[in-house]
Coordinates of N, CA and C in Angstrom, one line a residue:
M1 N 31.9 -49.9 62.8 CA 31.9 -48.9 61.7 C 31.1 -47.7 62.1
Y2 N 31.7 -46.5 62.0 CA 31.0 -45.3 62.3 C 30.4 -44.7 61.1
F3 N 29.1 -44.3 61.2 CA 28.4 -43.7 60.1 C 28.4 -42.1 60.3
W4 N 28.5 -41.6 61.5 CA 28.4 -40.2 61.7 C 29.5 -39.7 62.7
K5 N 29.8 -40.4 63.7 CA 30.7 -39.9 64.7 C 32.2 -40.0 64.3
T6 N 32.6 -39.0 63.6 CA 33.9 -39.0 63.1 C 35.0 -38.9 64.2
R7 N 34.7 -38.3 65.3 CA 35.6 -38.2 66.4 C 36.0 -39.6 66.9
L8 N 35.0 -40.4 67.1 CA 35.2 -41.8 67.6 C 36.1 -42.6 66.6
L9 N 35.8 -42.4 65.3 CA 36.7 -43.1 64.3 C 38.1 -42.5 64.4
E10 N 38.2 -41.2 64.6 CA 39.5 -40.6 64.7 C 40.3 -41.3 65.9
E11 N 39.6 -41.5 67.0 CA 40.3 -42.1 68.1 C 40.7 -43.6 67.8
D12 N 39.9 -44.3 67.1 CA 40.2 -45.7 66.7 C 41.4 -45.7 65.8
L13 N 41.5 -44.7 64.9 CA 42.7 -44.6 64.0 C 43.9 -44.3 64.8
K14 N 43.8 -43.4 65.8 CA 45.0 -43.1 66.6 C 45.5 -44.3 67.3
R15 N 44.6 -45.2 67.8 CA 44.9 -46.4 68.6 C 45.3 -47.6 67.7
N16 N 45.2 -47.4 66.4 CA 45.4 -48.5 65.4 C 44.5 -49.7 65.7
S17 N 43.2 -49.4 66.1 CA 42.3 -50.5 66.5 C 41.3 -50.9 65.4
I18 N 41.6 -50.5 64.2 CA 40.7 -50.9 63.0 C 41.5 -52.0 62.3
N19 N 40.9 -53.1 62.0 CA 41.6 -54.2 61.3 C 41.3 -54.1 59.8
E20 N 41.9 -54.9 59.0 CA 41.8 -54.9 57.5 C 40.4 -55.0 57.0
T21 N 39.6 -55.8 57.7 CA 38.2 -55.9 57.3 C 37.5 -54.6 57.5
G22 N 37.8 -53.9 58.6 CA 37.2 -52.6 58.9 C 37.6 -51.6 57.8
F23 N 38.8 -51.6 57.4 CA 39.3 -50.7 56.4 C 38.6 -51.0 55.0
K24 N 38.5 -52.3 54.8 CA 37.8 -52.7 53.5 C 36.3 -52.2 53.6
N25 N 35.7 -52.3 54.7 CA 34.3 -51.8 54.8 C 34.2 -50.3 54.6
Y26 N 35.1 -49.6 55.2 CA 35.1 -48.1 55.0 C 35.3 -47.8 53.5
Y27 N 36.2 -48.5 52.9 CA 36.5 -48.3 51.4 C 35.3 -48.6 50.6
M28 N 34.6 -49.7 50.9 CA 33.4 -50.1 50.2 C 32.3 -49.1 50.4
G29 N 32.1 -48.6 51.6 CA 31.1 -47.6 51.9 C 31.4 -46.3 51.2
T30 N 32.6 -45.9 51.2 CA 33.0 -44.7 50.6 C 32.8 -44.8 49.1
S31 N 33.1 -45.9 48.5 CA 32.9 -46.1 47.0 C 31.4 -46.1 46.7
V32 N 30.6 -46.8 47.5 CA 29.2 -46.8 47.3 C 28.5 -45.4 47.4
L33 N 28.9 -44.7 48.4 CA 28.4 -43.3 48.5 C 28.8 -42.4 47.4
T34 N 30.0 -42.6 47.0 CA 30.5 -41.7 45.8 C 29.7 -42.1 44.6
T35 N 29.5 -43.4 44.3 CA 28.7 -43.8 43.2 C 27.2 -43.2 43.3
I36 N 26.6 -43.3 44.4 CA 25.3 -42.8 44.6 C 25.2 -41.3 44.3
C37 N 26.2 -40.6 44.9 CA 26.2 -39.1 44.7 C 26.4 -38.8 43.2
F38 N 27.2 -39.6 42.5 CA 27.4 -39.3 41.1 C 26.1 -39.5 40.3
Y39 N 25.4 -40.6 40.6 CA 24.2 -40.8 39.8 C 23.1 -39.9 40.2
L40 N 23.0 -39.5 41.4 CA 22.0 -38.5 41.9 C 22.3 -37.2 41.1
A41 N 23.5 -36.8 41.0 CA 23.9 -35.6 40.3 C 23.5 -35.6 38.8
M42 N 23.5 -36.8 38.3 CA 23.2 -37.0 36.8 C 21.7 -36.9 36.6
L43 N 20.9 -36.9 37.6 CA 19.4 -36.9 37.4 C 18.9 -35.7 36.7
Q44 N 19.6 -34.6 36.9 CA 19.3 -33.3 36.3 C 20.6 -32.7 35.8
P45 N 21.0 -33.0 34.6 CA 22.3 -32.5 34.1 C 22.2 -31.0 33.8
P46 N 23.2 -30.3 34.1 CA 23.2 -28.8 33.9 C 23.2 -28.4 32.4
E47 N 22.5 -27.3 32.1 CA 22.5 -26.8 30.7 C 23.5 -25.7 30.6
N48 N 23.9 -25.0 31.7 CA 24.8 -23.9 31.7 C 26.2 -24.4 31.7
M49 N 26.8 -24.5 30.5 CA 28.2 -25.0 30.4 C 29.2 -24.2 31.1
Q50 N 29.0 -22.9 31.3 CA 30.0 -22.0 32.0 C 30.0 -22.4 33.5
A51 N 28.8 -22.6 34.0 CA 28.7 -23.1 35.4 C 29.3 -24.4 35.6
L52 N 29.1 -25.4 34.7 CA 29.6 -26.7 34.8 C 31.1 -26.7 34.7
A53 N 31.7 -25.9 33.8 CA 33.1 -25.7 33.6 C 33.8 -25.1 34.9
T54 N 33.1 -24.1 35.4 CA 33.6 -23.5 36.6 C 33.6 -24.5 37.8
E55 N 32.5 -25.2 37.9 CA 32.4 -26.2 39.0 C 33.4 -27.3 38.8
S56 N 33.6 -27.8 37.6 CA 34.6 -28.9 37.5 C 36.0 -28.4 37.7
L57 N 36.4 -27.2 37.2 CA 37.7 -26.7 37.4 C 38.0 -26.4 38.9
V58 N 37.1 -25.8 39.6 CA 37.3 -25.4 41.0 C 37.3 -26.7 41.9
T59 N 36.4 -27.6 41.6 CA 36.4 -28.9 42.4 C 37.7 -29.7 42.2
L60 N 38.2 -29.6 41.0 CA 39.5 -30.3 40.7 C 40.6 -29.7 41.5
I61 N 40.6 -28.3 41.5 CA 41.6 -27.6 42.3 C 41.4 -27.9 43.8
I62 N 40.2 -27.9 44.3 CA 39.9 -28.2 45.7 C 40.4 -29.6 46.1
T63 N 40.1 -30.6 45.2 CA 40.5 -31.9 45.4 C 42.0 -32.1 45.5
I64 N 42.8 -31.5 44.6 CA 44.2 -31.5 44.6 C 44.8 -30.9 45.9
V65 N 44.3 -29.7 46.1 CA 44.8 -29.0 47.3 C 44.4 -29.7 48.6
G66 N 43.2 -30.2 48.6 CA 42.7 -30.9 49.8 C 43.4 -32.2 50.1
I67 N 43.7 -33.0 49.1 CA 44.4 -34.2 49.3 C 45.9 -33.9 49.7
N68 N 46.5 -33.0 49.1 CA 47.8 -32.6 49.5 C 47.9 -32.0 51.0
A69 N 46.9 -31.3 51.3 CA 46.8 -30.7 52.7 C 46.6 -31.8 53.7
A70 N 45.7 -32.8 53.4 CA 45.5 -34.0 54.3 C 46.8 -34.8 54.4
F71 N 47.5 -35.0 53.3 CA 48.7 -35.7 53.3 C 49.7 -35.0 54.2
K72 N 49.8 -33.7 54.1 CA 50.8 -33.0 54.9 C 50.3 -33.0 56.4
A73 N 49.0 -32.9 56.6 CA 48.5 -33.0 58.0 C 48.8 -34.3 58.7
N74 N 49.0 -35.4 57.8 CA 49.3 -36.7 58.3 C 50.8 -36.9 58.6
G75 N 51.6 -35.9 58.2 CA 53.1 -36.0 58.4 C 53.8 -36.1 57.1
G76 N 53.1 -35.9 56.0 CA 53.8 -36.0 54.7 C 54.4 -37.3 54.4
G77 N 55.5 -37.3 53.8 CA 56.2 -38.6 53.5 C 56.6 -39.4 54.7
T78 N 56.7 -38.8 55.8 CA 57.1 -39.6 57.0 C 55.9 -40.0 57.9
G79 N 54.7 -39.6 57.4 CA 53.5 -40.0 58.1 C 53.2 -41.5 58.0
S80 N 52.1 -41.9 58.6 CA 51.8 -43.3 58.5 C 50.3 -43.5 58.2
R81 N 50.0 -44.5 57.4 CA 48.7 -45.0 57.1 C 47.8 -43.9 56.5
F82 N 48.3 -43.1 55.6 CA 47.5 -42.0 55.1 C 46.2 -42.5 54.4
I83 N 46.4 -43.5 53.5 CA 45.3 -44.0 52.7 C 44.2 -44.6 53.6
E84 N 44.6 -45.3 54.6 CA 43.6 -45.9 55.5 C 42.9 -44.8 56.2
K85 N 43.6 -43.8 56.7 CA 42.9 -42.7 57.4 C 42.0 -41.9 56.5
A86 N 42.5 -41.6 55.3 CA 41.7 -40.8 54.4 C 40.4 -41.5 54.0
V87 N 40.5 -42.8 53.6 CA 39.4 -43.5 53.2 C 38.4 -43.7 54.3
S88 N 38.9 -44.1 55.5 CA 38.0 -44.3 56.6 C 37.3 -43.1 57.0
L89 N 38.0 -42.0 57.2 CA 37.4 -40.7 57.6 C 36.5 -40.1 56.5
S90 N 36.7 -40.5 55.3 CA 35.8 -40.0 54.2 C 34.4 -40.6 54.3
F91 N 34.3 -41.8 54.8 CA 33.0 -42.4 54.9 C 32.0 -41.6 55.7
P92 N 32.2 -41.3 57.0 CA 31.2 -40.5 57.7 C 31.1 -39.1 57.2
L93 N 32.2 -38.6 56.6 CA 32.1 -37.2 56.1 C 31.3 -37.2 54.8
L94 N 31.3 -38.3 54.0 CA 30.5 -38.3 52.8 C 29.0 -38.5 53.2
I95 N 28.7 -39.2 54.3 CA 27.3 -39.2 54.8 C 26.8 -37.8 55.1
K96 N 27.7 -37.1 55.8 CA 27.3 -35.7 56.1 C 27.2 -34.8 54.8
V97 N 28.0 -35.1 53.8 CA 27.9 -34.4 52.5 C 26.6 -34.7 51.8
M98 N 26.2 -36.0 51.9 CA 24.9 -36.4 51.3 C 23.8 -35.7 52.0
V99 N 23.8 -35.6 53.3 CA 22.7 -34.9 54.0 C 22.7 -33.4 53.6
A100 N 23.9 -32.8 53.5 CA 24.0 -31.4 53.1 C 23.5 -31.2 51.7
G101 N 23.8 -32.2 50.8 CA 23.4 -32.1 49.4 C 21.9 -32.3 49.3
L102 N 21.3 -33.1 50.1 CA 19.8 -33.3 50.1 C 19.1 -32.0 50.6
V103 N 19.7 -31.3 51.6 CA 19.2 -30.0 52.1 C 19.3 -29.0 51.0
V104 N 20.4 -28.9 50.3 CA 20.6 -28.0 49.2 C 19.6 -28.3 48.1
G105 N 19.4 -29.6 47.8 CA 18.5 -30.0 46.8 C 17.1 -29.5 47.1
V106 N 16.7 -29.7 48.3 CA 15.3 -29.2 48.7 C 15.2 -27.7 48.6
V107 N 16.2 -27.0 49.0 CA 16.2 -25.5 48.9 C 16.1 -25.1 47.4
I108 N 16.9 -25.8 46.6 CA 16.9 -25.4 45.2 C 15.5 -25.8 44.6
G109 N 14.9 -26.9 45.0 CA 13.6 -27.3 44.5 C 12.5 -26.2 44.9
V110 N 12.6 -25.7 46.1 CA 11.7 -24.7 46.6 C 11.9 -23.4 45.8
L111 N 13.2 -23.1 45.6 CA 13.5 -21.9 44.8 C 13.0 -22.0 43.3
E112 N 13.1 -23.2 42.8 CA 12.6 -23.5 41.4 C 11.1 -23.3 41.4
M113 N 10.4 -23.8 42.4 CA 8.9 -23.6 42.4 C 8.5 -22.2 42.7
A114 N 9.4 -21.4 43.3 CA 9.1 -20.0 43.5 C 9.4 -19.1 42.3
G115 N 9.9 -19.8 41.2 CA 10.1 -19.0 40.0 C 11.5 -18.5 39.8
T116 N 12.5 -19.0 40.5 CA 13.8 -18.6 40.3 C 14.3 -19.1 38.9
S117 N 15.0 -18.3 38.2 CA 15.4 -18.7 36.8 C 16.4 -19.9 36.9
K118 N 16.4 -20.6 35.8 CA 17.2 -21.8 35.6 C 18.7 -21.4 35.7
F119 N 19.1 -20.3 35.1 CA 20.4 -19.7 35.2 C 20.9 -19.5 36.6
Q120 N 20.0 -18.9 37.4 CA 20.4 -18.7 38.9 C 20.4 -20.0 39.6
L121 N 19.5 -20.9 39.4 CA 19.6 -22.2 40.0 C 20.8 -23.0 39.7
E122 N 21.3 -23.0 38.5 CA 22.5 -23.7 38.2 C 23.7 -23.1 38.8
W123 N 23.8 -21.7 38.9 CA 24.9 -21.1 39.5 C 24.8 -21.3 41.0
G124 N 23.6 -21.4 41.6 CA 23.5 -21.7 43.0 C 23.9 -23.1 43.3
T125 N 23.6 -24.0 42.4 CA 24.0 -25.4 42.6 C 25.6 -25.5 42.5
T126 N 26.1 -24.8 41.5 CA 27.6 -24.8 41.4 C 28.3 -24.3 42.6
I127 N 27.8 -23.2 43.1 CA 28.4 -22.6 44.3 C 28.2 -23.5 45.5
S128 N 27.1 -24.2 45.6 CA 26.8 -25.1 46.7 C 27.7 -26.3 46.7
I129 N 27.9 -26.9 45.5 CA 28.8 -28.0 45.4 C 30.2 -27.7 45.7
I130 N 30.7 -26.5 45.2 CA 32.0 -26.1 45.6 C 32.2 -25.9 47.1
A131 N 31.2 -25.3 47.7 CA 31.3 -25.0 49.1 C 31.3 -26.4 49.9
I132 N 30.4 -27.3 49.5 CA 30.4 -28.6 50.2 C 31.7 -29.3 50.1
E133 N 32.3 -29.3 48.9 CA 33.5 -30.0 48.7 C 34.6 -29.4 49.5
A134 N 34.7 -28.0 49.6 CA 35.7 -27.3 50.4 C 35.5 -27.7 51.9
V135 N 34.3 -27.8 52.4 CA 34.1 -28.1 53.8 C 34.5 -29.6 54.0
F136 N 34.2 -30.5 53.0 CA 34.6 -31.9 53.1 C 36.1 -32.0 53.4
Y137 N 36.9 -31.3 52.5 CA 38.4 -31.4 52.6 C 38.9 -30.7 53.9
W138 N 38.3 -29.6 54.3 CA 38.6 -28.9 55.5 C 38.5 -29.9 56.7
R139 N 37.4 -30.5 56.8 CA 37.1 -31.5 57.9 C 38.0 -32.7 57.8
L140 N 38.3 -33.2 56.6 CA 39.2 -34.3 56.4 C 40.6 -34.0 56.9
V141 N 41.1 -32.8 56.5 CA 42.4 -32.4 57.0 C 42.4 -32.3 58.5
A142 N 41.4 -31.7 59.1 CA 41.3 -31.5 60.6 C 41.3 -32.9 61.3
H143 N 40.6 -33.8 60.8 CA 40.5 -35.1 61.4 C 41.8 -35.9 61.3
I144 N 42.4 -35.8 60.1 CA 43.7 -36.5 59.9 C 44.7 -35.9 60.7
K145 N 44.7 -34.6 60.9 CA 45.8 -34.0 61.7 C 45.7 -34.5 63.1
R146 N 44.5 -34.7 63.6 CA 44.3 -35.2 65.0 C 44.7 -36.6 65.2
T147 N 44.8 -37.4 64.1 CA 45.2 -38.8 64.2 C 46.7 -39.0 64.0
A148 N 47.4 -37.9 63.5 CA 48.8 -38.1 63.3 C 49.6 -38.0 64.5

């Protein structure tokens, strides 16, 4: 199981060398990381409803566009093993997203201690989350395309 080296996972997917237990482990890892990220995000709920609404709408659009782009990169309806590839490749990408999120969190913490307003911090968080999600799907599409 790869935790960071997405290219090696990509090669294993091309060769069909991952068994059902491996796919189950990637699915479990992806689910656990998603749950952890969700609860970490809830530690400090936003007060700015406009920023929250913008974030939720844009991330929803990015998710729909990203999944459709990944599906197309896999060959669309004639492609093979889309779900296996998407779930497996999401695991190391989510680890990278968590690292990026921690870095963004530290930067936001430093900005908060420096006296940046709560309004600016929440918009900064919103923009960061949108950017990280866009990069996640961009990389997912690129990796799936190379496995097709």
